[in-house]
Amino acid sequence: MKIYIYNNFYKNEFVAEEEREIPDGYKFCPPETNIAPPENEEGYCWCFDGESWSSKIEDHRGKKIYDINDSCHQEKIRFVGAINHAFTSVVPPSEKVSYKFDGTSWNIKLSKYKFSKYKLKIELQELNIWNDVWNSLTDDQKENLYLCQELDLNDNNFKSMYDYFKTKMPFIDDILKRCII
C-alpha cells in the first residue's frame, strides 16, 4: 500500500510517498496518511488538514533567492510558502557584483565600490568629454580629484560630483561600472 508523508512540524505539506506492508486495522498517525494528494501543480505543494489534502501552498524549495538590497546575499529556499518580500527569485546580471532590485530590474550598487580615477579619466577622454567634465568642476573638486587615486561614492566630494554629472550624463553609471577597482 502507498503511504503519503507530510511535514507535521511546519505546514503539513506533502514531502514523500513510499510503499509499505500495512496490517489490517492499522491506524494512521501524523505525519502519514493513506489518502493520496491531488496531482502536483508546478510551484505549489499540497497540505494535509488531518482528513484531506485541502489546500496548496507556494513551493520554491531548492531555488536560489537574492536579497533585493544586495544581490551578493543569496539563500537557498528550504521551506514552503511565499518568498519573503525582502528577496526575489529574479537572477541578477552577475553574482559577483552587488546590485539592488527595484521591483522590475537590477541596478548596480555603485556606493559599494571604489573607482579608479585613471580609468575614469580614460573613459571620459575616449568619449571626448573629459575637458567638459574638468571645466565644470569647482577648484575644490579639482584639488580633491588631483590628490586621490581612488574615487568613492561614500565620499561627499565625489558624491556631489557624481550627482551633478548624473543629471548631465545619464550614462555615467555605465562608465563607472567599467572603472570599479
mmCIF file with all atom_site columns, N, CA and C in Angstrom, residues 66-67 69-75 92 94-99 106 112-113:
data_model
loop_
_atom_site.group_PDB
_atom_site.id
_atom_site.type_symbol
_atom_site.label_atom_id
_atom_site.label_alt_id
_atom_site.label_comp_id
_atom_site.label_asym_id
_atom_site.label_entity_id
_atom_site.label_seq_id
_atom_site.pdbx_PDB_ins_code
_atom_site.Cartn_x
_atom_site.Cartn_y
_atom_site.Cartn_z
_atom_site.occupancy
_atom_site.B_iso_or_equiv
_atom_site.pdbx_formal_charge
_atom_site.auth_seq_id
_atom_site.auth_comp_id
_atom_site.auth_asym_id
_atom_site.auth_atom_id
_atom_site.pdbx_PDB_model_num
ATOM 1  N N  . TYR A 1 66  ? 17.560 36.021 -3.936  1.00 0.00 ? 66  TYR A N  1
ATOM 2  C CA . TYR A 1 66  ? 18.533 37.091 -3.768  1.00 0.00 ? 66  TYR A CA 1
ATOM 3  C C  . TYR A 1 66  ? 17.922 38.228 -2.962  1.00 0.00 ? 66  TYR A C  1
ATOM 4  N N  . ASP A 1 67  ? 18.708 38.772 -2.034  1.00 0.00 ? 67  ASP A N  1
ATOM 5  C CA . ASP A 1 67  ? 18.302 39.926 -1.233  1.00 0.00 ? 67  ASP A CA 1
ATOM 6  C C  . ASP A 1 67  ? 18.096 41.100 -2.185  1.00 0.00 ? 67  ASP A C  1
ATOM 7  N N  . ASN A 1 69  ? 18.180 44.171 -1.647  1.00 0.00 ? 69  ASN A N  1
ATOM 8  C CA . ASN A 1 69  ? 19.062 45.305 -1.371  1.00 0.00 ? 69  ASN A CA 1
ATOM 9  C C  . ASN A 1 69  ? 20.529 45.012 -1.636  1.00 0.00 ? 69  ASN A C  1
ATOM 10 N N  . ASP A 1 70  ? 20.871 43.741 -1.805  1.00 0.00 ? 70  ASP A N  1
ATOM 11 C CA . ASP A 1 70  ? 22.254 43.368 -2.096  1.00 0.00 ? 70  ASP A CA 1
ATOM 12 C C  . ASP A 1 70  ? 22.275 41.966 -2.695  1.00 0.00 ? 70  ASP A C  1
ATOM 13 N N  . SER A 1 71  ? 22.402 41.907 -4.001  1.00 0.00 ? 71  SER A N  1
ATOM 14 C CA . SER A 1 71  ? 22.334 40.626 -4.706  1.00 0.00 ? 71  SER A CA 1
ATOM 15 C C  . SER A 1 71  ? 23.435 39.657 -4.307  1.00 0.00 ? 71  SER A C  1
ATOM 16 N N  . CYS A 1 72  ? 24.494 40.156 -3.656  1.00 0.00 ? 72  CYS A N  1
ATOM 17 C CA . CYS A 1 72  ? 25.556 39.252 -3.207  1.00 0.00 ? 72  CYS A CA 1
ATOM 18 C C  . CYS A 1 72  ? 25.087 38.387 -2.036  1.00 0.00 ? 72  CYS A C  1
ATOM 19 N N  . HIS A 1 73  ? 24.010 38.794 -1.377  1.00 0.00 ? 73  HIS A N  1
ATOM 20 C CA . HIS A 1 73  ? 23.442 37.990 -0.287  1.00 0.00 ? 73  HIS A CA 1
ATOM 21 C C  . HIS A 1 73  ? 22.373 37.086 -0.901  1.00 0.00 ? 73  HIS A C  1
ATOM 22 N N  . GLN A 1 74  ? 22.674 35.788 -0.923  1.00 0.00 ? 74  GLN A N  1
ATOM 23 C CA . GLN A 1 74  ? 21.771 34.810 -1.542  1.00 0.00 ? 74  GLN A CA 1
ATOM 24 C C  . GLN A 1 74  ? 21.449 33.717 -0.537  1.00 0.00 ? 74  GLN A C  1
ATOM 25 N N  . GLU A 1 75  ? 20.305 33.097 -0.731  1.00 0.00 ? 75  GLU A N  1
ATOM 26 C CA . GLU A 1 75  ? 19.914 31.964 0.108   1.00 0.00 ? 75  GLU A CA 1
ATOM 27 C C  . GLU A 1 75  ? 19.245 30.917 -0.760  1.00 0.00 ? 75  GLU A C  1
ATOM 28 N N  . PRO A 1 92  ? 20.203 38.143 -10.747 1.00 0.00 ? 92  PRO A N  1
ATOM 29 C CA . PRO A 1 92  ? 20.912 39.378 -11.113 1.00 0.00 ? 92  PRO A CA 1
ATOM 30 C C  . PRO A 1 92  ? 21.861 39.135 -12.283 1.00 0.00 ? 92  PRO A C  1
ATOM 31 N N  . SER A 1 94  ? 24.985 39.528 -12.520 1.00 0.00 ? 94  SER A N  1
ATOM 32 C CA . SER A 1 94  ? 26.225 38.882 -12.080 1.00 0.00 ? 94  SER A CA 1
ATOM 33 C C  . SER A 1 94  ? 26.093 38.591 -10.592 1.00 0.00 ? 94  SER A C  1
ATOM 34 N N  . GLU A 1 95  ? 26.623 37.461 -10.178 1.00 0.00 ? 95  GLU A N  1
ATOM 35 C CA . GLU A 1 95  ? 26.579 37.141 -8.750  1.00 0.00 ? 95  GLU A CA 1
ATOM 36 C C  . GLU A 1 95  ? 27.825 37.648 -8.039  1.00 0.00 ? 95  GLU A C  1
ATOM 37 N N  . LYS A 1 96  ? 28.736 38.291 -8.772  1.00 0.00 ? 96  LYS A N  1
ATOM 38 C CA . LYS A 1 96  ? 29.979 38.786 -8.183  1.00 0.00 ? 96  LYS A CA 1
ATOM 39 C C  . LYS A 1 96  ? 29.957 40.295 -7.960  1.00 0.00 ? 96  LYS A C  1
ATOM 40 N N  . VAL A 1 97  ? 28.919 40.956 -8.460  1.00 0.00 ? 97  VAL A N  1
ATOM 41 C CA . VAL A 1 97  ? 28.779 42.399 -8.317  1.00 0.00 ? 97  VAL A CA 1
ATOM 42 C C  . VAL A 1 97  ? 27.513 42.661 -7.517  1.00 0.00 ? 97  VAL A C  1
ATOM 43 N N  . SER A 1 98  ? 27.546 43.673 -6.660  1.00 0.00 ? 98  SER A N  1
ATOM 44 C CA . SER A 1 98  ? 26.393 43.984 -5.822  1.00 0.00 ? 98  SER A CA 1
ATOM 45 C C  . SER A 1 98  ? 25.366 44.815 -6.593  1.00 0.00 ? 98  SER A C  1
ATOM 46 N N  . TYR A 1 99  ? 24.123 44.316 -6.617  1.00 0.00 ? 99  TYR A N  1
ATOM 47 C CA . TYR A 1 99  ? 23.021 45.007 -7.279  1.00 0.00 ? 99  TYR A CA 1
ATOM 48 C C  . TYR A 1 99  ? 21.880 45.210 -6.291  1.00 0.00 ? 99  TYR A C  1
ATOM 49 N N  . TRP A 1 106 ? 17.479 44.843 -11.908 1.00 0.00 ? 106 TRP A N  1
ATOM 50 C CA . TRP A 1 106 ? 18.611 45.005 -11.004 1.00 0.00 ? 106 TRP A CA 1
ATOM 51 C C  . TRP A 1 106 ? 19.417 46.227 -11.424 1.00 0.00 ? 106 TRP A C  1
ATOM 52 N N  . LYS A 1 112 ? 28.985 50.719 -3.165  1.00 0.00 ? 112 LYS A N  1
ATOM 53 C CA . LYS A 1 112 ? 29.783 49.673 -2.508  1.00 0.00 ? 112 LYS A CA 1
ATOM 54 C C  . LYS A 1 112 ? 31.188 49.558 -3.081  1.00 0.00 ? 112 LYS A C  1
ATOM 55 N N  . TYR A 1 113 ? 31.483 50.315 -4.130  1.00 0.00 ? 113 TYR A N  1
ATOM 56 C CA . TYR A 1 113 ? 32.745 50.125 -4.824  1.00 0.00 ? 113 TYR A CA 1
ATOM 57 C C  . TYR A 1 113 ? 33.606 51.379 -4.829  1.00 0.00 ? 113 TYR A C  1
#
